[in-house]
C-alpha cells in the first residue's frame, strides 16, 4: 500500500476512534471532577482536581447513615443494583446458553419433523422488537405473581436472547463435521463423553460469542427492568441510575461514575474473552 | 484373529435400498477392498460394520460373535475416515491416545503406546501440535496412528487416501500395505480407485447397486470378470464390450465371421469382451480380422490407443505401441486374441465359458 494511502487510512480511523471513544472518556473525566468543576464554562477536558467523591458515594454510600428525616439517598442502593444486574445477566445467559447449545446440537444431529424450520422461526422471533413482547410478558408475570422479582427479569431476558443464541449455536454446530463425533464413538467414547470432550471444546468459540451477546443484551436492557420492577432495592443498574435525576437537579458526577462502573465489567469481560473467540475453531480438523 | 461375516445384510434410507441382502466373508488377517462406483453402497456397508449405522435386516459377526447390536465402541474396531476426522481441539498425542483414554488405560502405558505408534509412523516430532498445524499427509498419518494405537481387531478405512495429492497417495499405498503385512490386522478398505484396490488388496469385493458383483483376488477380478459390470469397471482403458452372434459354433462380429470356435450350445446373441491390450491393428484383407476405419487415435505415453469403427456406432479400442502409426480415417482391420476373449450373456450379464 502506498504511504499516503496508509496515512489517510490511519487518519480516518483515528478520527473515528476519537468520535467513538469520546463519550466514554468524557464520562470518566466528569466522574472524577468535583461538583464545582462539572458545570464550569468553558469546560475542562480533564479535571484540574481529581476526586473520587462520586465513586466513594456509590460504593460506600450505603454504609453512611443519612441525616434523619432525609430518607435514603438513591446512591445507597448502587451496590444492590449492581448485584441485581449481575444476577439477572449471568442467570439469563446461563439458561439461554444451556438451552441454545443443547437445542442447536439436536437440531443439527437428530432427524425430526420440523427440524429445518425451527432455527428460522427462532430468528424470526428475534426480529420482532422486544417492545412488542414486554407488555404481554408483563401481564404474564402479573398472573404468575412474579413482578418485581429478579426471576421475572431473568425469564424476560431468556425470551429475547434465546432465539439469537440458538441461531448462532445452530450455525456453529452445522460447521462441526459429524465425522469427528463418529471417530470418537468408534474410539469407544460414550455419547456424553463425545459431547463433553469432543463437541463442546470445538463449540467453545460459539458458546463464548453467544454468551457475550446474551450478557450485553441483558446487562444493557432498560425496558424490561423499567416495566417489571418497582422496589428500589430490586432494580437493575440501568433503571436504578435514573434515580440520580430528580425533579430539580441531575447529579452528573454520580451518573457518570455509575456509567463507568457499569461499562467496566463488560469491557473487562470482552477483553478477556476476545482471545477465545477466534481460538479453537474447527478449521483444519477435517481436510483443509 | 477375526473373520468378518456379513449375512443377508440390508439397509435402506427411505425408499432407497442401498444394500440388498448382502453376503460377505472377510477372512481373518486379509486386506479386503470394497470397490465400486459412488453410490454402490460400499461406504454404507463399512459404516454398518463399524456400527455407525443400523441395518434393516441381516447380521454381522466378528469371528463367532454377533456384533450388529453393539455400539461402535464395543466392537474393537478402528476406523480411518476420508476426512481424517481428527479432534480439532486436542493435540496429536491426545488424538492418538483418545481411544485409550476413554478406556481408562493408565497414563504411563498410554504414553508408551502413543510414542511407539508415533515412531512407526514417523510423527514423533508432531505430538504437541494441533491438527490444523499439520499438512494433509501428516493428518493422514495421525488418523492412522489413532487407529493403530488401540490394537483393534479390525481396521476399517473409508477412502483414506483420496484427499492426498497423487505422489503422496502412491507412497501411502505402499506404506499402508507394509503396515498391514507387519500388523496382520484384518482390514476392510473402501475405495472407488481401482488402482488402490488392485495394488493393495488380498481380495477385491466389487460392488454395484448394493449387490456384491464379484469377490476375488485382484488377478481374478481382472482376468476373469464374473459379469458385464465387473468387466467394464475393472481395467484402464476399459474393456471393449460389444455384441456378437453365435454362428453355428463360430463367433460373428459385425458381419465378419471370425475363425474363433465357441460352443454351439451358447445362446445366439452374445456380448463379447476383450481388453484393448489384446486387440491388434492389422492391414485390411488379413484373414480373420474385422475391417474398419480409424476413428480416433490417442497417445498415452508409451502406448497409443486406436479406436476403430467396425460398424456404425460400434468401435473397438486397441492399445498398441506408440510407434505404431495410424491416422484418422485410415482403413485398417482389428484382430482379437481368442485366448483373452470373454463371453457374456446379454440378458443376465453373467460370464459364459466358451
XYZ file of C-alpha atoms in Angstrom:
642
model
C 0.000 0.000 0.000
C 1.219 3.470 -0.805
C 2.373 5.503 2.178
C -0.088 8.335 1.712
C -2.999 5.904 1.379
C -1.948 4.300 4.646
C -1.568 7.728 6.259
C -5.038 8.753 5.132
C -6.471 5.478 6.337
C -4.892 5.899 9.749
C -6.111 9.492 9.946
C -9.688 8.434 9.208
C -9.516 5.513 11.615
C -8.083 7.737 14.348
C -10.872 10.249 13.843
C -13.498 7.507 14.095
C -11.820 6.136 17.216
C -11.932 9.557 18.868
C -15.604 10.016 17.994
C -16.473 6.546 19.301
C -14.410 6.817 22.459
C -15.189 10.410 23.358
C -18.412 9.781 25.321
C -16.635 7.182 27.432
C -13.643 9.461 28.028
C -15.996 12.332 28.881
C -17.831 10.094 31.332
C -14.579 9.118 33.015
C -13.449 12.729 33.131
C -16.733 14.018 34.559
C -16.895 11.248 37.134
C -13.538 12.408 38.519
C -14.437 16.111 38.719
C -15.518 17.810 41.925
C -19.114 19.153 41.720
C -17.833 22.705 41.334
C -15.921 21.860 38.184
C -18.618 19.860 36.374
C -20.585 22.932 35.287
C -17.637 25.253 34.743
C -17.580 27.145 31.451
C -15.535 26.682 29.344
C -15.450 23.020 30.350
C -12.174 21.369 31.268
C -11.340 18.308 29.206
C -9.502 16.717 32.111
C -10.306 17.584 35.767
C -7.965 20.086 37.403
C -8.614 18.498 40.764
C -9.205 14.754 40.628
C -11.645 13.492 43.207
C -13.075 10.036 43.819
C -16.000 11.515 45.785
C -18.669 10.172 43.384
C -17.191 6.666 43.397
C -16.930 6.711 47.185
C -20.554 7.710 47.483
C -21.676 4.940 45.119
C -19.542 2.177 46.571
C -19.656 3.053 50.265
C -22.722 5.333 50.422
C -24.894 2.500 51.714
C -22.847 2.378 54.903
C -23.161 6.111 55.538
C -26.071 6.890 57.800
C -28.174 9.568 56.180
C -29.382 12.612 58.032
C -32.540 11.855 59.979
C -35.708 12.595 58.041
C -33.878 12.979 54.721
C -34.700 9.433 53.542
C -32.231 7.050 51.957
C -30.297 8.596 49.051
C -30.508 6.620 45.768
C -26.735 6.191 45.735
C -27.073 3.904 48.767
C -28.735 1.312 46.509
C -25.959 1.263 43.935
C -24.386 -1.993 45.108
C -27.806 -3.680 45.245
C -28.500 -2.606 41.681
C -25.105 -3.798 40.594
C -25.672 -7.200 42.196
C -29.141 -7.405 40.628
C -27.716 -6.717 37.177
C -25.030 -9.326 37.669
C -27.556 -11.921 38.858
C -30.051 -11.383 36.045
C -27.410 -11.154 33.285
C -25.467 -14.183 34.389
C -28.634 -16.123 35.237
C -30.380 -15.439 31.946
C -27.194 -16.073 29.979
C -26.606 -19.398 31.712
C -30.155 -20.503 30.916
C -30.090 -19.216 27.338
C -26.726 -20.791 26.548
C -27.609 -24.150 28.066
C -30.881 -24.371 26.175
C -29.456 -22.937 22.947
C -26.456 -25.292 22.935
C -28.457 -28.440 23.576
C -31.228 -27.408 21.194
C -28.841 -26.407 18.411
C -26.939 -29.659 18.806
C -30.082 -31.720 18.476
C -31.235 -29.602 15.551
C -28.087 -30.453 13.626
C -27.652 -34.069 14.715
C -31.049 -35.708 15.034
C -33.752 -36.013 12.436
C -37.260 -34.983 13.377
C -40.245 -33.260 11.891
C -39.862 -29.502 11.522
C -36.134 -29.661 12.164
C -35.285 -27.262 9.368
C -37.965 -24.755 10.291
C -37.078 -24.282 13.964
C -33.967 -22.087 13.577
C -35.712 -19.878 11.032
C -38.781 -19.445 13.194
C -36.487 -18.619 16.106
C -34.614 -15.920 14.194
C -37.942 -14.524 13.014
C -38.974 -14.243 16.652
C -35.775 -12.348 17.384
C -36.565 -9.847 14.633
C -39.752 -8.758 16.390
C -38.856 -5.723 18.559
C -38.873 -6.576 22.251
C -41.182 -3.599 22.959
C -43.934 -5.705 21.453
C -43.254 -8.538 23.887
C -42.834 -6.502 27.005
C -46.483 -5.817 27.903
C -47.874 -9.287 27.178
C -44.960 -10.593 29.199
C -45.660 -8.123 31.993
C -49.263 -9.359 32.172
C -47.974 -12.937 32.243
C -45.617 -12.026 35.083
C -48.512 -10.419 36.943
C -50.598 -13.568 36.629
C -47.627 -15.644 37.766
C -47.117 -13.228 40.661
C -43.535 -12.717 39.561
C -43.446 -8.936 39.076
C -40.738 -7.097 40.967
C -38.655 -10.265 41.261
C -35.279 -10.908 39.639
C -36.720 -14.146 38.245
C -39.116 -12.154 36.069
C -36.187 -10.296 34.528
C -34.218 -13.492 34.026
C -37.160 -15.083 32.212
C -37.707 -11.947 30.158
C -34.090 -11.813 29.038
C -34.080 -15.513 28.191
C -37.024 -14.808 25.880
C -35.164 -12.123 23.963
C -31.680 -13.697 23.908
C -32.504 -17.374 23.380
C -33.610 -17.137 19.722
C -30.417 -15.459 18.585
C -28.205 -17.697 20.746
C -29.978 -20.705 19.242
C -29.393 -19.392 15.745
C -25.740 -18.699 16.465
C -25.107 -22.126 18.001
C -27.053 -23.816 15.227
C -24.920 -22.148 12.576
C -21.873 -23.139 14.584
C -22.775 -26.797 15.037
C -23.604 -27.097 11.364
C -19.953 -26.412 10.685
C -18.762 -29.103 13.091
C -18.159 -32.215 10.999
C -20.092 -35.222 12.232
C -17.120 -37.483 11.437
C -15.210 -36.277 14.476
C -18.083 -37.468 16.646
C -18.225 -40.767 14.809
C -14.477 -41.130 15.227
C -14.914 -40.644 18.974
C -17.744 -43.206 19.083
C -15.513 -45.707 17.286
C -12.747 -44.827 19.755
C -15.127 -46.043 22.446
C -16.429 -42.802 23.910
C -19.987 -42.684 25.244
C -22.472 -40.200 23.807
C -21.933 -37.982 26.827
C -18.149 -38.174 26.529
C -18.412 -37.318 22.850
C -20.472 -34.256 23.682
C -18.299 -33.127 26.597
C -14.817 -33.936 25.328
C -15.129 -33.545 21.575
C -18.139 -31.397 20.693
C -18.126 -28.794 23.460
C -14.450 -27.833 23.120
C -14.983 -27.365 19.404
C -18.126 -25.339 20.089
C -16.454 -23.165 22.715
C -15.858 -20.139 20.462
C -19.534 -20.245 19.501
C -20.581 -20.544 23.132
C -18.393 -17.590 24.073
C -19.763 -15.469 21.244
C -23.350 -16.302 22.192
C -22.616 -15.654 25.885
C -21.131 -12.243 25.183
C -24.160 -11.363 23.100
C -26.563 -12.510 25.786
C -24.664 -10.807 28.619
C -24.552 -7.499 26.770
C -28.248 -7.590 25.886
C -29.387 -8.361 29.421
C -26.813 -6.109 31.107
C -27.811 -3.140 28.947
C -31.563 -3.674 28.961
C -33.676 -0.832 30.289
C -37.174 -1.627 29.070
C -37.846 -4.865 30.941
C -36.308 -3.532 34.136
C -38.442 -0.387 33.932
C -41.667 -2.306 33.323
C -41.240 -5.351 35.569
C -39.621 -3.853 38.684
C -40.828 -1.396 41.356
C -38.863 -1.563 44.597
C -35.683 0.468 44.816
C -33.669 -2.491 46.055
C -34.791 -4.762 43.153
C -33.896 -2.505 40.221
C -31.192 -3.389 37.728
C -28.427 -0.824 37.241
C -29.824 0.691 34.055
C -33.115 1.606 35.697
C -31.599 2.441 39.078
C -29.215 5.106 37.869
C -32.165 7.071 36.510
C -32.845 7.985 40.139
C -29.857 10.292 40.023
C -32.202 12.552 38.101
C -34.822 14.023 40.302
C -37.312 16.769 39.727
C -34.852 19.530 40.495
C -31.389 18.510 39.582
C -29.190 15.896 37.955
C -26.190 14.561 39.819
C -23.854 14.254 36.845
C -20.939 13.116 38.976
C -22.854 10.086 40.295
C -24.399 9.493 36.886
C -21.048 9.371 35.120
C -19.350 7.359 37.846
C -22.178 4.795 37.573
C -21.795 4.696 33.801
C -18.094 3.990 34.155
C -18.715 1.268 36.740
C -21.427 -0.204 34.506
C -19.174 -0.296 31.478
C -16.236 -1.785 33.316
C -17.438 -5.401 33.740
C -18.428 -5.692 30.069
C -15.158 -4.129 28.927
C -13.108 -6.481 31.092
C -15.166 -9.462 30.007
C -14.832 -8.618 26.346
C -11.111 -8.006 26.572
C -10.658 -11.342 28.272
C -12.963 -13.390 26.033
C -11.928 -11.888 22.719
C -8.876 -14.131 22.635
C -11.074 -17.223 22.849
C -13.412 -16.059 20.115
C -11.011 -16.988 17.358
C -9.082 -19.748 19.124
C -10.005 -23.360 18.657
C -12.190 -23.063 15.606
C -12.830 -26.396 13.955
C -10.986 -25.358 10.816
C -8.341 -27.842 9.770
C -9.641 -30.845 11.637
C -11.240 -32.129 8.533
C -9.399 -31.795 5.238
C -8.353 -28.376 4.549
C -7.920 -63.455 14.850
C -11.128 -62.186 13.429
C -13.150 -63.066 10.364
C -15.888 -60.669 9.423
C -19.071 -62.396 8.311
C -21.965 -60.478 6.813
C -25.192 -62.386 6.203
C -28.231 -61.096 4.364
C -27.492 -57.509 5.332
C -29.993 -54.936 4.092
C -30.063 -51.213 4.534
C -32.339 -48.609 3.103
C -32.581 -44.873 3.523
C -36.228 -44.078 2.945
C -37.219 -45.782 -0.275
C -33.619 -46.083 -1.403
C -32.379 -49.642 -0.901
C -28.660 -49.172 -0.536
C -27.770 -52.732 0.417
C -29.826 -55.678 -0.748
C -29.437 -58.842 1.347
C -25.685 -58.720 1.074
C -23.436 -61.649 1.998
C -19.724 -61.281 2.521
C -16.887 -63.140 4.202
C -13.738 -61.239 5.029
C -11.147 -63.800 6.114
C -9.002 -63.050 9.125
C -5.765 -61.077 8.572
C -6.660 -60.248 4.976
C -6.651 -56.863 3.326
C -10.014 -56.695 1.607
C -11.104 -53.828 -0.596
C -14.689 -52.824 -1.272
C -14.541 -51.362 -4.762
C -17.326 -49.772 -6.728
C -18.658 -46.561 -8.223
C -20.094 -43.864 -5.956
C -23.462 -44.806 -4.559
C -22.815 -48.545 -4.805
C -23.222 -48.999 -1.052
C -19.584 -49.651 -0.151
C -19.327 -46.874 2.426
C -22.711 -47.812 3.878
C -21.502 -51.394 4.266
C -18.370 -50.174 6.040
C -20.412 -47.950 8.365
C -22.703 -50.855 9.173
C -19.684 -52.984 10.053
C -18.397 -50.084 12.184
C -21.756 -49.730 13.919
C -22.282 -46.142 12.807
C -25.450 -47.261 11.020
C -28.001 -49.891 11.911
C -29.107 -52.348 9.238
C -32.729 -53.125 8.388
C -32.081 -56.856 8.349
C -29.376 -59.474 8.358
C -26.458 -59.978 10.705
C -22.811 -59.120 11.152
C -20.383 -61.393 13.001
C -16.800 -60.855 14.095
C -15.497 -64.397 14.407
C -18.235 -66.234 16.298
C -19.745 -63.143 17.908
C -22.716 -61.315 16.572
C -21.967 -57.608 16.763
C -24.761 -55.847 14.905
C -26.450 -54.847 18.169
C -23.234 -53.425 19.680
C -22.315 -49.724 19.632
C -19.159 -48.885 17.658
C -17.039 -48.518 20.790
C -17.689 -52.107 21.846
C -16.724 -53.723 18.552
C -12.975 -53.205 18.990
C -12.581 -51.763 15.553
C -10.709 -48.707 14.394
C -11.739 -46.534 11.532
C -9.844 -44.129 9.318
C -12.153 -41.559 7.776
C -11.838 -39.930 4.390
C -11.721 -36.530 6.091
C -9.364 -37.925 8.783
C -11.780 -36.581 11.423
C -9.082 -35.631 13.908
C -10.251 -33.972 17.126
C -9.505 -30.315 16.371
C -9.028 -29.159 19.960
C -6.701 -31.976 21.002
C -3.015 -32.201 20.178
C -1.664 -35.087 18.117
C -0.673 -37.163 21.138
C -4.151 -36.925 22.658
C -5.749 -37.622 19.285
C -3.788 -40.849 19.055
C -4.367 -41.765 22.678
C -8.030 -40.775 22.974
C -9.293 -44.326 22.442
C -7.006 -45.480 25.258
C -8.035 -42.536 27.430
C -11.749 -43.358 27.287
C -10.878 -46.974 28.060
C -9.105 -45.746 31.194
C -5.677 -47.070 30.257
C -3.269 -45.554 32.814
C -1.240 -42.616 31.613
C 2.259 -44.162 31.545
C 1.041 -47.080 29.458
C -0.854 -44.707 27.214
C 2.193 -42.508 26.628
C 4.253 -45.546 25.801
C 1.751 -46.766 23.210
C 1.453 -43.301 21.712
C 5.200 -42.974 21.307
C 5.501 -46.466 19.821
C 2.890 -45.663 17.192
C 4.384 -42.225 16.576
C 7.764 -43.814 15.986
C 6.419 -46.303 13.448
C 4.589 -43.553 11.590
C 7.488 -41.094 11.950
C 5.330 -38.416 13.542
C 7.132 -38.263 16.898
C 8.080 -34.622 16.345
C 4.440 -33.629 15.797
C 2.939 -34.922 19.039
C 2.328 -31.497 20.587
C 0.798 -29.913 17.504
C -2.874 -29.350 16.820
C -4.420 -30.917 13.702
C -4.734 -27.587 11.912
C -0.949 -27.149 12.138
C -0.386 -30.321 10.107
C -0.178 -30.951 6.378
C -2.604 -33.332 4.672
C -0.122 -36.186 4.687
C 0.674 -35.643 8.364
C -3.029 -35.616 9.282
C -3.414 -38.834 7.383
C -0.651 -40.379 9.487
C -2.170 -39.153 12.729
C -5.513 -40.656 11.711
C -3.709 -43.901 11.015
C -1.879 -43.648 14.325
C -5.153 -43.173 16.169
C -6.427 -46.357 14.538
C -3.269 -48.332 15.313
C -2.789 -47.243 18.934
C -5.664 -49.337 20.255
C -4.540 -52.539 18.534
C -8.044 -53.161 17.211
C -9.271 -56.474 15.808
C -10.282 -54.853 12.556
C -9.252 -51.768 10.617
C -11.937 -50.037 8.617
C -10.756 -47.457 6.107
C -13.045 -45.199 4.138
C -11.149 -43.843 1.111
C -8.309 -42.722 3.358
C -6.050 -41.641 0.506
C -8.482 -39.692 -1.619
C -7.605 -36.297 -0.122
C -3.884 -36.648 -0.773
C -2.053 -35.487 -3.865
C -1.098 -38.121 -6.425
C 2.517 -38.522 -5.369
C 1.761 -38.848 -1.664
C -1.073 -41.212 -2.455
C 1.138 -43.653 -4.264
C 3.704 -43.504 -1.441
C 0.992 -44.093 1.177
C -0.372 -47.066 -0.769
C 2.894 -48.855 -0.281
C 3.104 -47.841 3.374
C -0.435 -48.955 4.193
C 0.262 -52.305 2.579
C 3.503 -52.583 4.547
C 1.756 -51.754 7.851
C -0.831 -54.370 7.106
C 1.800 -57.030 6.487
C 3.567 -56.074 9.750
C 0.459 -55.890 11.927
C -1.604 -58.606 10.270
C -4.853 -56.949 11.290
C -7.962 -57.754 9.255
C -8.537 -54.685 7.114
C -11.584 -53.583 5.153
C -10.767 -50.775 2.790
C -13.281 -48.779 0.795
C -12.248 -47.117 -2.437
C -13.530 -46.180 -5.856
C -9.962 -46.162 -7.178
C -9.248 -49.483 -8.857
C -5.522 -48.834 -8.797
C -5.642 -48.786 -4.969
C -7.781 -51.901 -4.954
C -5.518 -53.770 -7.356
C -2.227 -52.825 -5.739
C -3.094 -53.204 -2.058
C -5.622 -55.963 -1.646
C -5.573 -59.652 -0.932
C -9.197 -59.751 -2.035
C -11.286 -57.290 -4.004
C -15.045 -57.095 -3.491
C -16.579 -55.396 -6.499
C -19.927 -53.829 -5.631
C -22.636 -52.157 -7.634
C -26.142 -51.041 -6.674
C -25.963 -52.622 -3.245
C -25.004 -56.032 -4.539
C -21.667 -57.820 -4.471
C -20.759 -58.420 -8.108
C -17.630 -60.463 -7.587
C -15.175 -61.386 -4.871
C -11.702 -62.444 -5.913
C -8.030 -61.689 -5.891
C -7.010 -58.663 -7.947
C -5.841 -61.067 -10.690
C -9.171 -62.869 -10.724
C -11.384 -59.808 -10.993
C -9.126 -58.501 -13.734
C -8.689 -61.623 -15.810
C -11.913 -63.482 -15.019
C -14.653 -60.903 -14.571
C -17.815 -62.634 -13.374
C -20.180 -60.362 -15.237
C -20.507 -57.407 -17.558
C -20.347 -54.867 -14.724
C -17.019 -56.130 -13.394
C -15.669 -56.475 -16.932
C -16.497 -52.857 -17.690
C -15.455 -51.470 -14.304
C -12.029 -53.042 -13.840
C -9.159 -52.064 -16.102
C -7.964 -48.891 -17.771
C -8.638 -48.250 -20.562
C -11.889 -50.156 -20.077
C -12.571 -53.485 -21.733
C -14.214 -53.438 -25.166
C -17.716 -54.840 -24.834
C -19.734 -55.339 -27.994
C -22.499 -57.560 -29.366
C -21.715 -60.701 -31.334
C -23.617 -63.717 -32.534
C -23.067 -67.432 -32.266
C -22.957 -68.528 -35.892
C -23.015 -72.339 -35.755
C -20.141 -72.520 -33.300
C -18.237 -69.593 -34.746
C -18.191 -66.062 -33.474
C -19.610 -63.431 -35.780
C -18.969 -59.741 -35.170
C -20.365 -57.007 -37.430
C -20.866 -59.279 -40.458
C -17.423 -60.827 -40.108
C -17.323 -64.441 -39.074
C -14.178 -64.920 -37.043
C -12.115 -68.082 -37.022
C -12.876 -68.391 -33.323
C -14.680 -71.524 -32.335
C -17.160 -71.437 -29.472
C -19.525 -73.967 -28.031
C -22.601 -74.241 -30.227
C -24.632 -74.644 -27.004
C -24.165 -70.946 -26.286
C -27.150 -68.686 -26.975
C -27.298 -66.987 -30.351
C -26.981 -63.443 -29.050
C -23.803 -62.782 -27.058
C -21.741 -59.943 -25.676
C -18.021 -60.176 -26.258
C -15.405 -58.578 -24.050
C -11.754 -58.072 -24.853
C -9.190 -55.746 -23.305
C -7.596 -53.168 -25.629
C -4.190 -54.751 -24.927
C -5.394 -57.994 -26.589
C -6.552 -56.303 -29.763
C -4.088 -55.782 -32.599
C -4.415 -53.442 -35.540
C -3.537 -55.036 -38.877
C -3.953 -54.105 -42.516
C -7.247 -54.772 -44.253
C -7.679 -58.063 -46.018
C -5.829 -60.104 -43.414
C -7.849 -63.250 -42.817
C -9.774 -63.423 -39.529
C -9.567 -59.681 -38.877
C -12.520 -57.347 -38.712
C -12.238 -54.495 -41.223
C -12.962 -50.960 -40.166
C -11.846 -47.358 -40.214
C -9.713 -45.490 -37.661
C -11.998 -43.211 -35.710
C -9.670 -41.713 -33.107
C -6.016 -42.002 -32.100
C -4.736 -41.073 -28.624
C -1.192 -41.188 -27.335
C -0.976 -42.228 -23.682
C 2.783 -42.215 -23.198
C 4.458 -45.430 -24.242
C 1.211 -46.725 -25.728
C -1.230 -45.487 -28.280
C -4.979 -46.061 -28.226
C -6.523 -46.603 -31.616
C -10.298 -46.638 -31.870
C -11.505 -48.496 -34.932
C -15.086 -48.229 -36.146
C -16.096 -51.655 -37.410
C -19.779 -50.874 -37.914
C -21.898 -47.748 -37.432
C -21.623 -46.745 -33.740
C -19.583 -49.835 -32.962
C -15.974 -49.119 -32.110
C -13.196 -51.291 -30.749
C -10.226 -49.792 -28.938
C -6.791 -51.281 -29.402
C -3.818 -50.462 -27.245
C -0.663 -50.653 -29.372
C 2.929 -49.487 -29.074
C 3.311 -45.773 -29.560
C 5.486 -46.298 -32.619
C 2.524 -47.832 -34.428
C 1.379 -45.196 -36.882
C -2.259 -44.796 -37.761
C -4.168 -41.781 -38.981
C -7.816 -40.973 -38.587
C -9.974 -42.452 -41.404
C -7.274 -44.991 -42.399
C -8.750 -48.314 -43.466
C -7.449 -50.988 -41.106
C -8.593 -54.199 -39.506
C -8.592 -55.420 -35.906
C -7.684 -58.881 -34.766
C -8.916 -60.240 -31.411
C -6.733 -62.594 -29.377
C -9.047 -65.622 -28.908
C -7.331 -66.727 -25.680
C -8.311 -63.463 -23.956
C -11.863 -63.290 -25.129
C -14.669 -63.013 -22.549
C -18.182 -64.077 -23.426
C -21.249 -62.782 -21.571
C -24.937 -63.489 -21.668
C -26.562 -60.226 -22.843
C -29.674 -60.868 -20.726
C -28.201 -61.843 -17.349
C -24.824 -60.200 -17.900
C -23.122 -63.303 -16.489
C -19.856 -64.606 -17.891
C -20.228 -67.743 -20.033
C -17.494 -70.234 -20.771
C -16.511 -70.620 -24.392
